[in-house]
PDB file of N, CA and C in Angstrom:
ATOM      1  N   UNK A   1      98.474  66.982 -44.169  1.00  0.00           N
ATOM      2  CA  UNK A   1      97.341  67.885 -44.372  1.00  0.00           C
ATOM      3  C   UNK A   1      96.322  67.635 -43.264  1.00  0.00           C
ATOM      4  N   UNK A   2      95.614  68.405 -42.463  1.00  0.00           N
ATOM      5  CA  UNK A   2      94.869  68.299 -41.616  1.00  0.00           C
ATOM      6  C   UNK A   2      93.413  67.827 -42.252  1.00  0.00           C
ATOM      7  N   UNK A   3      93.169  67.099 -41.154  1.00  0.00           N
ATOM      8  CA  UNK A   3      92.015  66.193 -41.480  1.00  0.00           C
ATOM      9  C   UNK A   3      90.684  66.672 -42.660  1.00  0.00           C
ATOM     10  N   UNK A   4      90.343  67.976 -41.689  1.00  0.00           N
ATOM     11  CA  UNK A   4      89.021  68.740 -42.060  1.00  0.00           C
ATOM     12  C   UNK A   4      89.514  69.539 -43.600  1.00  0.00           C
ATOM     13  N   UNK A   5      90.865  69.759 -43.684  1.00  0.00           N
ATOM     14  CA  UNK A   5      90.847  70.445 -44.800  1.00  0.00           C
ATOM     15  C   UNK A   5      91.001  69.139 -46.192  1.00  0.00           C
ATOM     16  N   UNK A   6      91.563  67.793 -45.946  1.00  0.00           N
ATOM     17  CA  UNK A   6      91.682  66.867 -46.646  1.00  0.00           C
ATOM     18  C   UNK A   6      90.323  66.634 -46.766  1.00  0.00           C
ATOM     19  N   UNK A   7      89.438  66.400 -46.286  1.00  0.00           N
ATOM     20  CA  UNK A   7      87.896  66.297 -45.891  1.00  0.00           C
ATOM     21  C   UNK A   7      87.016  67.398 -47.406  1.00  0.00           C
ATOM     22  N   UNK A   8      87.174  68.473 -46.724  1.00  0.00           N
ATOM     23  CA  UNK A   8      86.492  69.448 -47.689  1.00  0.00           C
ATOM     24  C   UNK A   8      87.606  69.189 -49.302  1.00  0.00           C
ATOM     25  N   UNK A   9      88.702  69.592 -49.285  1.00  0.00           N
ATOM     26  CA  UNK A   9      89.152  69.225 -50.673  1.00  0.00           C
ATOM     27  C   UNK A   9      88.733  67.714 -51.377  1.00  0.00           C
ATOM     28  N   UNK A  10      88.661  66.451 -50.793  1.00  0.00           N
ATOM     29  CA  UNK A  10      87.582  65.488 -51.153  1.00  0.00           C
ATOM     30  C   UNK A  10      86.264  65.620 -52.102  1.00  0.00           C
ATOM     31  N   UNK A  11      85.866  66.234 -51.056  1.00  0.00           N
ATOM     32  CA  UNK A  11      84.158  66.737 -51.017  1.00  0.00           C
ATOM     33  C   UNK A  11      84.648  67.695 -52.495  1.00  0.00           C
ATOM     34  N   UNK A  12      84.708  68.583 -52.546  1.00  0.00           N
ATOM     35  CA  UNK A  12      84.913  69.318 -53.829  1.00  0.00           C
ATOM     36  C   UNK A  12      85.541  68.248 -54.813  1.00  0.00           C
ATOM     37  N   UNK A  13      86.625  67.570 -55.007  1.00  0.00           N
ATOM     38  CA  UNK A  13      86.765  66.452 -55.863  1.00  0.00           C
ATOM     39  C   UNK A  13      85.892  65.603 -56.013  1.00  0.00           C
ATOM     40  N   UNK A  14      84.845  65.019 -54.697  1.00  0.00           N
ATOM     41  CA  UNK A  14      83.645  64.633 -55.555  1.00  0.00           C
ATOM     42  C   UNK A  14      82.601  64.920 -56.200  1.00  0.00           C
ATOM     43  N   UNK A  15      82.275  66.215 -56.062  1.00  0.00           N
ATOM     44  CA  UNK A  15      81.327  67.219 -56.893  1.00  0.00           C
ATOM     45  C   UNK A  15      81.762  67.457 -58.337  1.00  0.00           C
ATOM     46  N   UNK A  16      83.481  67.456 -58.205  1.00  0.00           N
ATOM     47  CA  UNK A  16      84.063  67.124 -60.048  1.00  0.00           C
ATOM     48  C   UNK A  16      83.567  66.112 -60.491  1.00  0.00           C
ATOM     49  N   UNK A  17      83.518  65.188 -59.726  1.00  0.00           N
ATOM     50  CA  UNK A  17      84.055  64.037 -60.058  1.00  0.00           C
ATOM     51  C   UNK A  17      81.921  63.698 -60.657  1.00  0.00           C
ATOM     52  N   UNK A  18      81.103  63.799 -59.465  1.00  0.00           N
ATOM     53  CA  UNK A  18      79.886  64.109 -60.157  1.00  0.00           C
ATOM     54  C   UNK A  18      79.509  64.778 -60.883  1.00  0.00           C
ATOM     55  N   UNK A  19      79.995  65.667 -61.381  1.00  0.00           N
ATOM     56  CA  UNK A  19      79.516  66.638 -62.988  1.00  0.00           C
ATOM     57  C   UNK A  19      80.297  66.038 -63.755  1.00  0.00           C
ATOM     58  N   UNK A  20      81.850  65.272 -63.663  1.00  0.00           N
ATOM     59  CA  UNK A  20      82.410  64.979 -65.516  1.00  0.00           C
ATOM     60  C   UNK A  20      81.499  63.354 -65.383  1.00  0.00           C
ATOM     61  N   UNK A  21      81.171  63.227 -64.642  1.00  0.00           N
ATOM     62  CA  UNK A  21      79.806  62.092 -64.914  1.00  0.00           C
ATOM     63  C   UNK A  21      78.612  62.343 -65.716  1.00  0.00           C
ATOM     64  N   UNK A  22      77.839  62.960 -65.081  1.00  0.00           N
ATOM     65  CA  UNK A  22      76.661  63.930 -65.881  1.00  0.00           C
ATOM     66  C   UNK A  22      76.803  64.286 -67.118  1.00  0.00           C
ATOM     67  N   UNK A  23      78.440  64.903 -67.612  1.00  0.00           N
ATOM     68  CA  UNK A  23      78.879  65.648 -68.524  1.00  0.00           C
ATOM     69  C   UNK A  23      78.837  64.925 -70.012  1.00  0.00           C
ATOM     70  N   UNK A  24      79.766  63.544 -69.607  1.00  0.00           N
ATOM     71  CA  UNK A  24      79.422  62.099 -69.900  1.00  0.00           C
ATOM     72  C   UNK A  24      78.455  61.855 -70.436  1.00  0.00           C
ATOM     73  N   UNK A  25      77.316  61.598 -69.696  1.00  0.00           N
ATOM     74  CA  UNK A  25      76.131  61.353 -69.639  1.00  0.00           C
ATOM     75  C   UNK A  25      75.225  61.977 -70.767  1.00  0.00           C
ATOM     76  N   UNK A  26      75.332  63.323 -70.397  1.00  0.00           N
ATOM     77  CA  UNK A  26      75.079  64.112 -71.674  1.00  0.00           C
ATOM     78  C   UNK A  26      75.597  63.691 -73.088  1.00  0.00           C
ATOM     79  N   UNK A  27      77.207  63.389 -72.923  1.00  0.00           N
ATOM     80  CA  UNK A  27      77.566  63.469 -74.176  1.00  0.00           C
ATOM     81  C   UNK A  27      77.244  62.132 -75.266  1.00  0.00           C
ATOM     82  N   UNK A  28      77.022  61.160 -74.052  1.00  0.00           N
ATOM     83  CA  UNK A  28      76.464  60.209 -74.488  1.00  0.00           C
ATOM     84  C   UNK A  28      74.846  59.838 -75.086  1.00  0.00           C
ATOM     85  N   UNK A  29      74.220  60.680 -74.707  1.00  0.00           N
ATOM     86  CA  UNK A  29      72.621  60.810 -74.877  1.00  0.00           C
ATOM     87  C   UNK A  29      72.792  62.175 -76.085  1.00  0.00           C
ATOM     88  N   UNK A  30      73.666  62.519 -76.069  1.00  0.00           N
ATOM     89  CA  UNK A  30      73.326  63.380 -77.833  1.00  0.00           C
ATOM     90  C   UNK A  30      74.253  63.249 -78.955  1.00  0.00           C
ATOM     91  N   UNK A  31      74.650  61.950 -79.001  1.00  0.00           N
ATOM     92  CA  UNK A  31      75.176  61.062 -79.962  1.00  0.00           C
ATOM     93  C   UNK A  31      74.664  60.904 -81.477  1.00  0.00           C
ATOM     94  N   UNK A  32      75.178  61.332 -82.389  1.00  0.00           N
ATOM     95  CA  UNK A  32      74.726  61.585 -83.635  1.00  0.00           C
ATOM     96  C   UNK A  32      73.687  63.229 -83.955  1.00  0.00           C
ATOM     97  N   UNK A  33      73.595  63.727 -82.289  1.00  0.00           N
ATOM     98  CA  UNK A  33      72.818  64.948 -82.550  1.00  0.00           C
ATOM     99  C   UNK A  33      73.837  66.447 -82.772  1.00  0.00           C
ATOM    100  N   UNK A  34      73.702  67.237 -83.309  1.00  0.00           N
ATOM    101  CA  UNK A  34      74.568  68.925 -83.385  1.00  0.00           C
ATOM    102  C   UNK A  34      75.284  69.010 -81.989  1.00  0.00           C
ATOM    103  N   UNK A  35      74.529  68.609 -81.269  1.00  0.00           N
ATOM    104  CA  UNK A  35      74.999  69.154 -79.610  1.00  0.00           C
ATOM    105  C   UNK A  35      76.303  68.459 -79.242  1.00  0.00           C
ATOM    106  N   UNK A  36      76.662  67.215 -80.176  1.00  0.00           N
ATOM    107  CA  UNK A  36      77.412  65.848 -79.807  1.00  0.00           C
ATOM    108  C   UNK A  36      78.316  66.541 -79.087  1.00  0.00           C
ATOM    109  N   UNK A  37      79.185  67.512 -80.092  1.00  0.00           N
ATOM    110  CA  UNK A  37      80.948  68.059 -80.258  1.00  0.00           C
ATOM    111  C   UNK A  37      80.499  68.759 -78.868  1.00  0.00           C
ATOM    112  N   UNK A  38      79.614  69.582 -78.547  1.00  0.00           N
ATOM    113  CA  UNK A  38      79.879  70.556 -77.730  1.00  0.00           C
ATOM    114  C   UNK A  38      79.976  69.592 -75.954  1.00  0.00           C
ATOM    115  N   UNK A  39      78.792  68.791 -75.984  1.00  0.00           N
ATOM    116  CA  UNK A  39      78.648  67.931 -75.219  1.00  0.00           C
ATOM    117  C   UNK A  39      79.875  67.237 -74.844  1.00  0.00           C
ATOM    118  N   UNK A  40      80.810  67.197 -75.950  1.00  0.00           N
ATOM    119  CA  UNK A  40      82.276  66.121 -75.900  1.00  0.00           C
ATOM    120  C   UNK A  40      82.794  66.781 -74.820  1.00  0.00           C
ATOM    121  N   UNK A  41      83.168  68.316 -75.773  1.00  0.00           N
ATOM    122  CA  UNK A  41      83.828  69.321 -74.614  1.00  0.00           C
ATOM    123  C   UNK A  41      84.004  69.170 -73.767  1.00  0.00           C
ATOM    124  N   UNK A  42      83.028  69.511 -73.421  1.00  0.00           N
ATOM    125  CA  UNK A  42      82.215  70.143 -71.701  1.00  0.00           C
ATOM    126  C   UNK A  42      82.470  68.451 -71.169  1.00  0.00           C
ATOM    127  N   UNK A  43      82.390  67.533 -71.436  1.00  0.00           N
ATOM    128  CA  UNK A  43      82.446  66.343 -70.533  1.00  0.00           C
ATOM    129  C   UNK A  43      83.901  66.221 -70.606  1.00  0.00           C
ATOM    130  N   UNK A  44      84.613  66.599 -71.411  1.00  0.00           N
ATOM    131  CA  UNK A  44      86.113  66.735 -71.340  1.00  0.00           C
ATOM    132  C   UNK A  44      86.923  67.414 -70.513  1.00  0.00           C
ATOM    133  N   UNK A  45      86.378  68.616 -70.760  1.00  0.00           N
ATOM    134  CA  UNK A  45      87.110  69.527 -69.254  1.00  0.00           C
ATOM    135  C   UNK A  45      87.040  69.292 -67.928  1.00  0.00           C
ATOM    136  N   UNK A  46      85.338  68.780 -67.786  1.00  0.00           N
ATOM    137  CA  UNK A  46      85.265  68.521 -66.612  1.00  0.00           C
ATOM    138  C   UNK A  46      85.914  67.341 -66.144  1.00  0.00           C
ATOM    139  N   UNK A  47      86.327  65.726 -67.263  1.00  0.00           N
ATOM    140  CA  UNK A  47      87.022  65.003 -66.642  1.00  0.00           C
ATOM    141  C   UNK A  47      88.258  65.604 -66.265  1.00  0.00           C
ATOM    142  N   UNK A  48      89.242  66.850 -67.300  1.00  0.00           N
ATOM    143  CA  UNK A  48      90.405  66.962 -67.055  1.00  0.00           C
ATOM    144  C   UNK A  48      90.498  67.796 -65.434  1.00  0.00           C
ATOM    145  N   UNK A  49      89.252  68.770 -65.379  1.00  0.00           N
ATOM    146  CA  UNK A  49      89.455  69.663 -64.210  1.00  0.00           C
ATOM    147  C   UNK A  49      89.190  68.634 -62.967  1.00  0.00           C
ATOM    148  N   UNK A  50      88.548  67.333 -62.614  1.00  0.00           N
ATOM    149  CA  UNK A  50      88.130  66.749 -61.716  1.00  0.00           C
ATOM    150  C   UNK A  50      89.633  65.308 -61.662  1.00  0.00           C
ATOM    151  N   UNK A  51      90.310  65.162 -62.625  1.00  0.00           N
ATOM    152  CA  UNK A  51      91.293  64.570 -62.917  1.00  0.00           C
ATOM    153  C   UNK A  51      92.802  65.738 -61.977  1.00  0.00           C
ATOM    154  N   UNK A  52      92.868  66.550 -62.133  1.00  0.00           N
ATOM    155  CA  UNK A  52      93.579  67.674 -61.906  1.00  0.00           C
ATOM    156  C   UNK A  52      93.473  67.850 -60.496  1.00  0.00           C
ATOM    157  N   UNK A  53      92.481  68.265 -60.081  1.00  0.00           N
ATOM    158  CA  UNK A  53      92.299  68.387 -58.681  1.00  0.00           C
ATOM    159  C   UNK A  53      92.446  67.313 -58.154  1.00  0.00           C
ATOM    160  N   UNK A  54      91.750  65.904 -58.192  1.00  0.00           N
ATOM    161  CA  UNK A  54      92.400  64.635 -57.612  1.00  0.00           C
ATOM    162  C   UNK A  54      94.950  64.688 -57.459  1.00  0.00           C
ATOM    163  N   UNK A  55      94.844  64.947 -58.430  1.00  0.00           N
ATOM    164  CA  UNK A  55      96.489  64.863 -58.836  1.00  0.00           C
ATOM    165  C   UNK A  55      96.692  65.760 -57.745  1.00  0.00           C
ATOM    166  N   UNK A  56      96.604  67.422 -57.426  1.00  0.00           N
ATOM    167  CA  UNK A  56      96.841  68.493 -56.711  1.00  0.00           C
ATOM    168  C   UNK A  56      96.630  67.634 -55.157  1.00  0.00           C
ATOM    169  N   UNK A  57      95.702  66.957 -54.665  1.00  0.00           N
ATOM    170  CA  UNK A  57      95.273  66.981 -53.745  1.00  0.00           C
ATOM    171  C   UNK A  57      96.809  65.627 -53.191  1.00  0.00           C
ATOM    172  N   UNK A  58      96.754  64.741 -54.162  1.00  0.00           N
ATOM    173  CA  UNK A  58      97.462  63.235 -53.989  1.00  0.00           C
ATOM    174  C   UNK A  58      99.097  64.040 -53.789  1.00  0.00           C
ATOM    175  N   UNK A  59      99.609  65.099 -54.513  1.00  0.00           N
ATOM    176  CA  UNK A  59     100.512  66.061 -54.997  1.00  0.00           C
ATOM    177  C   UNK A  59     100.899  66.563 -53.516  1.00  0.00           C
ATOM    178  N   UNK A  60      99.725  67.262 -52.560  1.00  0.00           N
ATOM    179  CA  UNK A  60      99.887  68.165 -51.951  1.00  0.00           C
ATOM    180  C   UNK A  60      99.958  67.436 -50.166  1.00  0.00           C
ATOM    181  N   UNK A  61     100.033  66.086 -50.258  1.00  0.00           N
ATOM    182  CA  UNK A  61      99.796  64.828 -49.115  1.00  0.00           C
ATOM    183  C   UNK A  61     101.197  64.589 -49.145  1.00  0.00           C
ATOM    184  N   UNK A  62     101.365  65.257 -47.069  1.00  0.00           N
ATOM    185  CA  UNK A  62     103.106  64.721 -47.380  1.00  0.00           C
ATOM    186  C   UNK A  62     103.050  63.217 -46.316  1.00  0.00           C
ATOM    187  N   UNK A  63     101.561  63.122 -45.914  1.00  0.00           N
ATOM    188  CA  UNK A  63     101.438  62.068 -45.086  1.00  0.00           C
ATOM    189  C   UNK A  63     101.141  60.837 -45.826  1.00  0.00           C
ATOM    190  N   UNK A  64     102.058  59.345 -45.738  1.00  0.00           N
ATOM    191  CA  UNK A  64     102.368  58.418 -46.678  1.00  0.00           C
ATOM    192  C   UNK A  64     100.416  57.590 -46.618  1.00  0.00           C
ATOM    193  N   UNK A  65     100.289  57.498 -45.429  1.00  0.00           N
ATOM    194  CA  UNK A  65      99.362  56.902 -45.166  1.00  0.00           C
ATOM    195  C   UNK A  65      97.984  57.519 -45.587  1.00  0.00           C
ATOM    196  N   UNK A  66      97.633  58.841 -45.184  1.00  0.00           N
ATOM    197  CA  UNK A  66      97.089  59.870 -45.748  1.00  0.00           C
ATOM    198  C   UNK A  66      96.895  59.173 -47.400  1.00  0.00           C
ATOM    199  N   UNK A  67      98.101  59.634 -48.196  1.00  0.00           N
ATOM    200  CA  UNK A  67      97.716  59.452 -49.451  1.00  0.00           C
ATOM    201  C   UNK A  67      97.735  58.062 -50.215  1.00  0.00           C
ATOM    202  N   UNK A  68      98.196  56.931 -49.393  1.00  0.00           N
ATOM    203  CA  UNK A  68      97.547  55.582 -49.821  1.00  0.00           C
ATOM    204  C   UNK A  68      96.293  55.447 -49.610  1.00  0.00           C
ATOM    205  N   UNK A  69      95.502  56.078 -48.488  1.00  0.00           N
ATOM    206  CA  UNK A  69      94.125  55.983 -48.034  1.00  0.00           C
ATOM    207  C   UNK A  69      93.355  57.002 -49.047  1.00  0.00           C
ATOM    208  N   UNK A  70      93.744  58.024 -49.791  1.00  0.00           N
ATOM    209  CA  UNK A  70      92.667  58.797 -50.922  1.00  0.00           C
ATOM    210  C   UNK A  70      93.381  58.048 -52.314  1.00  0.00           C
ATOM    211  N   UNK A  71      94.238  56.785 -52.226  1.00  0.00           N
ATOM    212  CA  UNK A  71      94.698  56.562 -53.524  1.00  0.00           C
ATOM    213  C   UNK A  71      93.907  55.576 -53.405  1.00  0.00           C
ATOM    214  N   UNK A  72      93.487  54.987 -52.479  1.00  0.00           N
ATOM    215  CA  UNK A  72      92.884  53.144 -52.451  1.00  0.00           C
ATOM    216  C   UNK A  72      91.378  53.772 -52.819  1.00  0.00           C
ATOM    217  N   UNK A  73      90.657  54.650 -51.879  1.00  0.00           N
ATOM    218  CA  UNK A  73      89.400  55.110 -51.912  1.00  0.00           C
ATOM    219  C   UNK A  73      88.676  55.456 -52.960  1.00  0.00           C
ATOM    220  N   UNK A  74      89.607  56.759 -53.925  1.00  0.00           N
ATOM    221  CA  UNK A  74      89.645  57.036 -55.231  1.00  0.00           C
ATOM    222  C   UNK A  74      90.025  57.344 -55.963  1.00  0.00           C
ATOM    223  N   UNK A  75      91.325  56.102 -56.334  1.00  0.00           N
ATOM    224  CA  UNK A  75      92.034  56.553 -57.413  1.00  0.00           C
ATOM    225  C   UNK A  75      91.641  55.518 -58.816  1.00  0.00           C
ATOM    226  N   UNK A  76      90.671  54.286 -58.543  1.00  0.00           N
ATOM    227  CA  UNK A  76      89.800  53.964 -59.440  1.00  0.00           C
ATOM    228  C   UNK A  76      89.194  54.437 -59.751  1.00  0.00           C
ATOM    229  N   UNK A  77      88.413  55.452 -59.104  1.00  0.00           N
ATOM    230  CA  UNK A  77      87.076  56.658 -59.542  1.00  0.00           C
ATOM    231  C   UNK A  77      88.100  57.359 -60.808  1.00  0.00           C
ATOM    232  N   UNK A  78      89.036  57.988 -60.492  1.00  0.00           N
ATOM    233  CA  UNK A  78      90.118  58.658 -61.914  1.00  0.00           C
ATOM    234  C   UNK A  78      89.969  58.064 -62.532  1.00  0.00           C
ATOM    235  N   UNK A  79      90.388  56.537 -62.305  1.00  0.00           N
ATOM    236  CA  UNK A  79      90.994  56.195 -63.842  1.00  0.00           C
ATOM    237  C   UNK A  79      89.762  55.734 -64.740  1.00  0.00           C
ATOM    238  N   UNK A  80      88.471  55.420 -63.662  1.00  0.00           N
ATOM    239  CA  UNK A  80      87.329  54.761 -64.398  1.00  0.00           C
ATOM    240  C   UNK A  80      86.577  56.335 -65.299  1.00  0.00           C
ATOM    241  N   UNK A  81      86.994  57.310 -64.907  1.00  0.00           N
ATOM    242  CA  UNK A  81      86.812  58.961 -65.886  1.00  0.00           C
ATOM    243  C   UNK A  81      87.439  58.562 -66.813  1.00  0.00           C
ATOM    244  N   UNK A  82      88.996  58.779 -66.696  1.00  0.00           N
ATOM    245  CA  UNK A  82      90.229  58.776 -67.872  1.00  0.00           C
ATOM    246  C   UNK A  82      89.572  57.927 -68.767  1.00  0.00           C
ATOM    247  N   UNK A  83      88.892  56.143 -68.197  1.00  0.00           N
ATOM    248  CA  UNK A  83      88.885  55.574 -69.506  1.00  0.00           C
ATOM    249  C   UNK A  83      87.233  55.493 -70.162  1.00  0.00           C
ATOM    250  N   UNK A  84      86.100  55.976 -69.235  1.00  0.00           N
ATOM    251  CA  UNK A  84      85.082  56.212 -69.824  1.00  0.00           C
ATOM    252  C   UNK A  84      85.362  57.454 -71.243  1.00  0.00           C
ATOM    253  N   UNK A  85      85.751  58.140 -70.534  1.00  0.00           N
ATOM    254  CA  UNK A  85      85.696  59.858 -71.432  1.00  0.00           C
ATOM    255  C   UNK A  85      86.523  59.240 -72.858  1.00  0.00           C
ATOM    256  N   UNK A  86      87.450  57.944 -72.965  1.00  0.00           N
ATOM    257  CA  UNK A  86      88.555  57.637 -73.884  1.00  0.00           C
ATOM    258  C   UNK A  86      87.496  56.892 -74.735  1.00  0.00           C
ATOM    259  N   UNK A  87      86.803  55.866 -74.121  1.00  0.00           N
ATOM    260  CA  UNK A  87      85.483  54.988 -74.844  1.00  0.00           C
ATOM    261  C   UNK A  87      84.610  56.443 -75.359  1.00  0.00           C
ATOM    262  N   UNK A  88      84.256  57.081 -75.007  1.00  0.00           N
ATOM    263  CA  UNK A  88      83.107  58.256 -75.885  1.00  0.00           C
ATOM    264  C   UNK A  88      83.973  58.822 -76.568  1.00  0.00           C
ATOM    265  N   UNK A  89      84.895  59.373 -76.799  1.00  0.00           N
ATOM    266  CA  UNK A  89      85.788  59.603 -77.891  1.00  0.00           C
ATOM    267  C   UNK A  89      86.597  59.181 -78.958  1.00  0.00           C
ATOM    268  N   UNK A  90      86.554  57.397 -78.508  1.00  0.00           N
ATOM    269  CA  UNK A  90      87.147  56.427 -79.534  1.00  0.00           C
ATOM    270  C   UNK A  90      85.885  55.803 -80.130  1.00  0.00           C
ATOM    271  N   UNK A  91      84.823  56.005 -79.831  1.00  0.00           N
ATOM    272  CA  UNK A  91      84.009  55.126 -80.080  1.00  0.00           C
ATOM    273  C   UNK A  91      82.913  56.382 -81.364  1.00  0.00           C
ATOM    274  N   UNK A  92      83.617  57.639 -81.100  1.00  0.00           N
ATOM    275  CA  UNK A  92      82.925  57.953 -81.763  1.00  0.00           C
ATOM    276  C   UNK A  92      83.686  58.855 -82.982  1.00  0.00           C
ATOM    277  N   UNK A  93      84.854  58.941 -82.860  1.00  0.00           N
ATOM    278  CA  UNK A  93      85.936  59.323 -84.092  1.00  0.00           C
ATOM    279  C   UNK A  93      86.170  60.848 -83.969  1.00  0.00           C
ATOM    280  N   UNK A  94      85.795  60.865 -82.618  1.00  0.00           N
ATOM    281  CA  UNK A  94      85.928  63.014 -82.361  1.00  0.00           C
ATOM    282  C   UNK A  94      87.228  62.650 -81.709  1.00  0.00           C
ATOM    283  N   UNK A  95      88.290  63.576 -82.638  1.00  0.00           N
ATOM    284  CA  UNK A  95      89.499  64.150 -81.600  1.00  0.00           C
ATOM    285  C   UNK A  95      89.382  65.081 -81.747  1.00  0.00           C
ATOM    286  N   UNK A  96      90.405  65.665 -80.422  1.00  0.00           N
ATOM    287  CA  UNK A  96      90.355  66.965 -79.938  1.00  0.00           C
ATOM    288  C   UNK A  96      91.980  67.385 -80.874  1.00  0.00           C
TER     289      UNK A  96
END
């Protein structure tokens, strides 16, 4: 994948990757309030849609080096989503 376009697809994975944070964030600050469930949601999709696009991008790298270098960079950022979003949902007895 050429540099500038690996570059900008990044950049958009980190703008996911900063809103299912926020989303989070939210869902965590209206805990015990009406808003909780909806808050869950919305911090849900956005981990799955910012989870998704990371996969597409790692998916779409036929260069080995290329994709050890966006797996080392941020493929802890994923999994530290996958298991935050798992703690606000186990911790609070909402399944989907």
């Amino acid at each position: 994948m050429a540099d500038d376009t690996l570059r900008r697809r990044m950049d958009d994975f980190q703008d996911l990757f900063s809103e299912a944070r926020l989303d989070m964030e939210d869902a965590r600050d209206s805990d015990g309030t009406t808003y909780f469930a909806e808050d869950l949601d919305a911090a849900q999709e956005s981990v799955d849609t910012a989870v998704a696009a990371f996969s597409e991008i790692i998916q779409d790298l036929d260069d080995i080096d290329q994709k050890n270098s966006v797996l080392r960079s941020n493929g802890l950022k994923v999994e530290q989503l996958k298991g935050e979003i798992k703690l606000i949902i186990d911790g609070h007895g909402h399944h989907h």
